[in-house]
GROMACS .gro file of C-alpha atoms in nm:
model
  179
    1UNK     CA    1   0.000   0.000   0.000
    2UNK     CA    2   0.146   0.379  -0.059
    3UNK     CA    3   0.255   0.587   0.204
    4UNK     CA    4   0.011   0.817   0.008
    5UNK     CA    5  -0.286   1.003   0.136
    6UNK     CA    6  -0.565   0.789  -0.038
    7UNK     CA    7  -0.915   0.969  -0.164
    8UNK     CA    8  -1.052   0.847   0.206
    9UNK     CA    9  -0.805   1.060   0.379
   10UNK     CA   10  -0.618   0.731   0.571
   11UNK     CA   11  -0.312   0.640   0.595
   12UNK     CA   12  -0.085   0.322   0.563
   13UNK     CA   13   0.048   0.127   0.846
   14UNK     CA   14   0.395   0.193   0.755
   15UNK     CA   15   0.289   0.613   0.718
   16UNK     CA   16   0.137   0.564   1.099
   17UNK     CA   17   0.470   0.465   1.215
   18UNK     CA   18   0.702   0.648   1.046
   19UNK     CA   19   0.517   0.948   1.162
   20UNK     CA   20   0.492   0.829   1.515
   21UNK     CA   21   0.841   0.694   1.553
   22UNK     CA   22   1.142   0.895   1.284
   23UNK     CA   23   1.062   1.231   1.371
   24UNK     CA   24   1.093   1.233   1.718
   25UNK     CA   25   1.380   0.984   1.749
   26UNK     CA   26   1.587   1.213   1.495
   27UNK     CA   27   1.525   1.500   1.740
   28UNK     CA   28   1.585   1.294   2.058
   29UNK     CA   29   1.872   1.203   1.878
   30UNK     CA   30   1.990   1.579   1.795
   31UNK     CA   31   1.960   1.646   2.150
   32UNK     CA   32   2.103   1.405   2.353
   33UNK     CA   33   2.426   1.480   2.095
   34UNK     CA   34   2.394   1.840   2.175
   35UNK     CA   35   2.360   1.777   2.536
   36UNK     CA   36   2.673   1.544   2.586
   37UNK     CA   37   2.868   1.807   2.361
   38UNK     CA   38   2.759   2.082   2.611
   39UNK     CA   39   2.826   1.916   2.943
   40UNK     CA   40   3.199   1.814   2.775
   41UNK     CA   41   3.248   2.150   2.701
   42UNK     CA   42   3.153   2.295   3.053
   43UNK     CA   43   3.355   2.038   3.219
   44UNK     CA   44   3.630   2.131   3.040
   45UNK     CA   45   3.595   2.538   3.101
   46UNK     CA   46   3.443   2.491   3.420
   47UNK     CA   47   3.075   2.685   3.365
   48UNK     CA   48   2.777   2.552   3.301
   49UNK     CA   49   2.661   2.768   2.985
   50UNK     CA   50   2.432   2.951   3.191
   51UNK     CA   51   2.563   3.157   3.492
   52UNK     CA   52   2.281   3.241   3.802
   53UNK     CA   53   2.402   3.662   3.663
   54UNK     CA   54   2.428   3.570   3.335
   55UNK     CA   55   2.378   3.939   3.125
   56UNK     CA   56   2.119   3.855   2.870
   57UNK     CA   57   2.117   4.034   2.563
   58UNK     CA   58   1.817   4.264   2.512
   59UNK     CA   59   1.740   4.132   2.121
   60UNK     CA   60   1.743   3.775   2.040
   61UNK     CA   61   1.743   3.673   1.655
   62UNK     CA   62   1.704   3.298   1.634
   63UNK     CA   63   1.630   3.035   1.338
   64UNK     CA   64   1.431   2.712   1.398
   65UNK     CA   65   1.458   2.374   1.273
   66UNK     CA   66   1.224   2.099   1.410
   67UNK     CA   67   0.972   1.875   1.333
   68UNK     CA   68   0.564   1.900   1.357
   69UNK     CA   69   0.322   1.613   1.438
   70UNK     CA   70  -0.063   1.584   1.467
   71UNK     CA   71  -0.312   1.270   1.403
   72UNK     CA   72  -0.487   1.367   1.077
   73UNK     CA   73  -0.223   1.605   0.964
   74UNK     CA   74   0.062   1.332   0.996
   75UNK     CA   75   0.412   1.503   0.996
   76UNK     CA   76   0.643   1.788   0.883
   77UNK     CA   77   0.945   1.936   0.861
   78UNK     CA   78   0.901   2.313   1.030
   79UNK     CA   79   1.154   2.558   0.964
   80UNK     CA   80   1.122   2.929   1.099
   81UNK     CA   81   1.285   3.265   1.207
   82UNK     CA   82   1.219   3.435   1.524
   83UNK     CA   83   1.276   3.777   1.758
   84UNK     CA   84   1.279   3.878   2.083
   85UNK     CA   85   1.336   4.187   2.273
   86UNK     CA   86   1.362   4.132   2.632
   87UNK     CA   87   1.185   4.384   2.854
   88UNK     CA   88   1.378   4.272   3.136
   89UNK     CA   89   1.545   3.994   3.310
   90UNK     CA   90   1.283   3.838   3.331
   91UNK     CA   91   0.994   3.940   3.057
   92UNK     CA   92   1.014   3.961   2.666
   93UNK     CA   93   0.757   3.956   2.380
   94UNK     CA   94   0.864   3.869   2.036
   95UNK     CA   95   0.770   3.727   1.658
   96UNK     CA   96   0.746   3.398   1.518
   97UNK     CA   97   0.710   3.335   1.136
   98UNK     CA   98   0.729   2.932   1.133
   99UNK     CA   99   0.699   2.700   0.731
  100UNK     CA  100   0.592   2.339   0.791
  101UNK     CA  101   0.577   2.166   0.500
  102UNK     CA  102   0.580   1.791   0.437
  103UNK     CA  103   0.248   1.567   0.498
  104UNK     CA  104   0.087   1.927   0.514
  105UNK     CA  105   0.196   2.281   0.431
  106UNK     CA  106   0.087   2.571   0.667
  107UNK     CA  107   0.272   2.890   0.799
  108UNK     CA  108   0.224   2.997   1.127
  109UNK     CA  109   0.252   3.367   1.280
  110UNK     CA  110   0.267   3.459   1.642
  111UNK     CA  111   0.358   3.687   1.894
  112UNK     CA  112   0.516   3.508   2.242
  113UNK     CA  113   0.497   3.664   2.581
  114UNK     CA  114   0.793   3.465   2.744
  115UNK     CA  115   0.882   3.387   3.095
  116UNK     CA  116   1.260   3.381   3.143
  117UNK     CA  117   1.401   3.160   3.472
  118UNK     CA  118   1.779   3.157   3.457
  119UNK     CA  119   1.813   2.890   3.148
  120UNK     CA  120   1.444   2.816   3.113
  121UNK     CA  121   1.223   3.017   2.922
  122UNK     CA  122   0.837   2.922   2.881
  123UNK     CA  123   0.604   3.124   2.671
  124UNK     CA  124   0.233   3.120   2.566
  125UNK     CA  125   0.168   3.280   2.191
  126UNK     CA  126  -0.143   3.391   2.006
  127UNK     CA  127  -0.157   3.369   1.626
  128UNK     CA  128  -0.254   3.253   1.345
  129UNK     CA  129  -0.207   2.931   1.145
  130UNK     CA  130  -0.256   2.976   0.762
  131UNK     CA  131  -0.245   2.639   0.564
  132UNK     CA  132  -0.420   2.490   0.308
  133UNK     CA  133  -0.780   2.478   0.447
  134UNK     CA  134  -0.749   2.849   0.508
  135UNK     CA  135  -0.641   3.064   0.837
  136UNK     CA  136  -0.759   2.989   1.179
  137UNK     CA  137  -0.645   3.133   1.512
  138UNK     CA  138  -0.432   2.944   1.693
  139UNK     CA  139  -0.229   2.953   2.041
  140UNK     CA  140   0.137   2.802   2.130
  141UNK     CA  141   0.231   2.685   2.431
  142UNK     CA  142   0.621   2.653   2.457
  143UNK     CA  143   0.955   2.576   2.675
  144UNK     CA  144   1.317   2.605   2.612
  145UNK     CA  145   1.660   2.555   2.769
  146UNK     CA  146   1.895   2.795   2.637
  147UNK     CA  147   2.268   2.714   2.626
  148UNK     CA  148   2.492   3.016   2.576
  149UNK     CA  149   2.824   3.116   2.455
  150UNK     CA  150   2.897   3.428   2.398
  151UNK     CA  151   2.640   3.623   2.236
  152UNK     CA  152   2.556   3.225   2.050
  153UNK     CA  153   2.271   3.058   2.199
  154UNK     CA  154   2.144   2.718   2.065
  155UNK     CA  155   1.807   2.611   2.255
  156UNK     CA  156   1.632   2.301   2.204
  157UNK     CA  157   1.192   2.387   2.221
  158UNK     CA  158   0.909   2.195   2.261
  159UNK     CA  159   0.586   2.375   2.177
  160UNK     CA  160   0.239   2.289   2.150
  161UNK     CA  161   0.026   2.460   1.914
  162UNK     CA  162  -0.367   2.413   1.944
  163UNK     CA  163  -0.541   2.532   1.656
  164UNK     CA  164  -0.933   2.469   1.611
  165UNK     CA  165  -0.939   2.169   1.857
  166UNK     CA  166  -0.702   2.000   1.733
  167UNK     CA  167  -0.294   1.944   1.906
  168UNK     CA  168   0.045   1.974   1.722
  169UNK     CA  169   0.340   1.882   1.894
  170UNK     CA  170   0.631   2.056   1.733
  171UNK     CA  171   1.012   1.996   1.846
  172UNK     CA  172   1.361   2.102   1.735
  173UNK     CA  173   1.578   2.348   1.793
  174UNK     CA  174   1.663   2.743   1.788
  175UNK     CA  175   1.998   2.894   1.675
  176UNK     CA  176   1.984   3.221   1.804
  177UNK     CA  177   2.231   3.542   1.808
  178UNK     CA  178   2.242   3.854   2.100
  179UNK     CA  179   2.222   4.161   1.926
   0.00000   0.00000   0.00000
């Protein structure tokens, strides 16, 4: 049978798993890597790659590579750019233009109000979601761990997007630069 959406709108066995099973153990995969390069490295120079005083830089510019998944939409490949001024230690707001294209093809635009605790930083985003059935309103749920080095950071995410009752998990990771 073809991994092909058939006139019904189901999928093969074999489309099932790949979707349930690739994408998230290639991005397991990229993280575990990134997180045994990281604690080498801080071993080695004797920080942790993110100091309790650690100055943070008031604009963030950060690109996204990840993966999407949701039930009837199966999976994708999402690839974005996104800003963020902080307002403080603590506070920022920013932009999120985000492609996902693969099993479906949507774009999705939001503005994050994030939460900053030393490393973490966990955000909730209106938006919108603009695919192929049209645009609906949509709100992201997110957390990251930010690993820094110099004005470099490199955060894996984890986000949750729910868009007219329905869930999409998307995971990967940001490559970000302090202006």
């Amino acid at each position: 049978m073809s991994d092909q959406r058939t006139g019904s709108g189901r999928h093969s066995t074999n489309s099932i798993l790949r979707s349930i099973f690739y994408g998230p153990t290639v991005c397991l995969g990229i993280l575990l890597s990134f997180g045994v390069a990281t604690t080498a490295s801080a071993q080695e120079t004797g920080h942790s790659g993110h100091e309790t005083g650690h100055a943070y830089h008031k604009n963030m510019l950060a690109g996204f590579f990840g993966f999407a998944f949701e039930g009837s939409r199966d999976e994708g490949v999402a690839l974005g750019i996104e800003y963020e001024r902080r307002l403080n230690a603590t506070w920022g707001i920013g932009a999120i233009a985000e492609h996902t294209f693969g099993d479906f093809d949507t774009w999705v635009y939001a503005v994050p109000l994030a939460y900053h605790n030393g490393p973490w930083k966990f955000y909730g985003a209106p938006g919108i979601e603009d695919g192929e059935h049209g645009s609906e309103s949509m709100f992201r749920l997110g957390v990251e761990y930010g690993f820094h080095r110099g004005n470099w950071e490199i955060s894996p995410q984890l986000d949750i997007d729910f868009v007219d009752g329905e869930e999409i998990l998307v995971i990967g990771l940001t490559f970000g630069r302090g202006l």
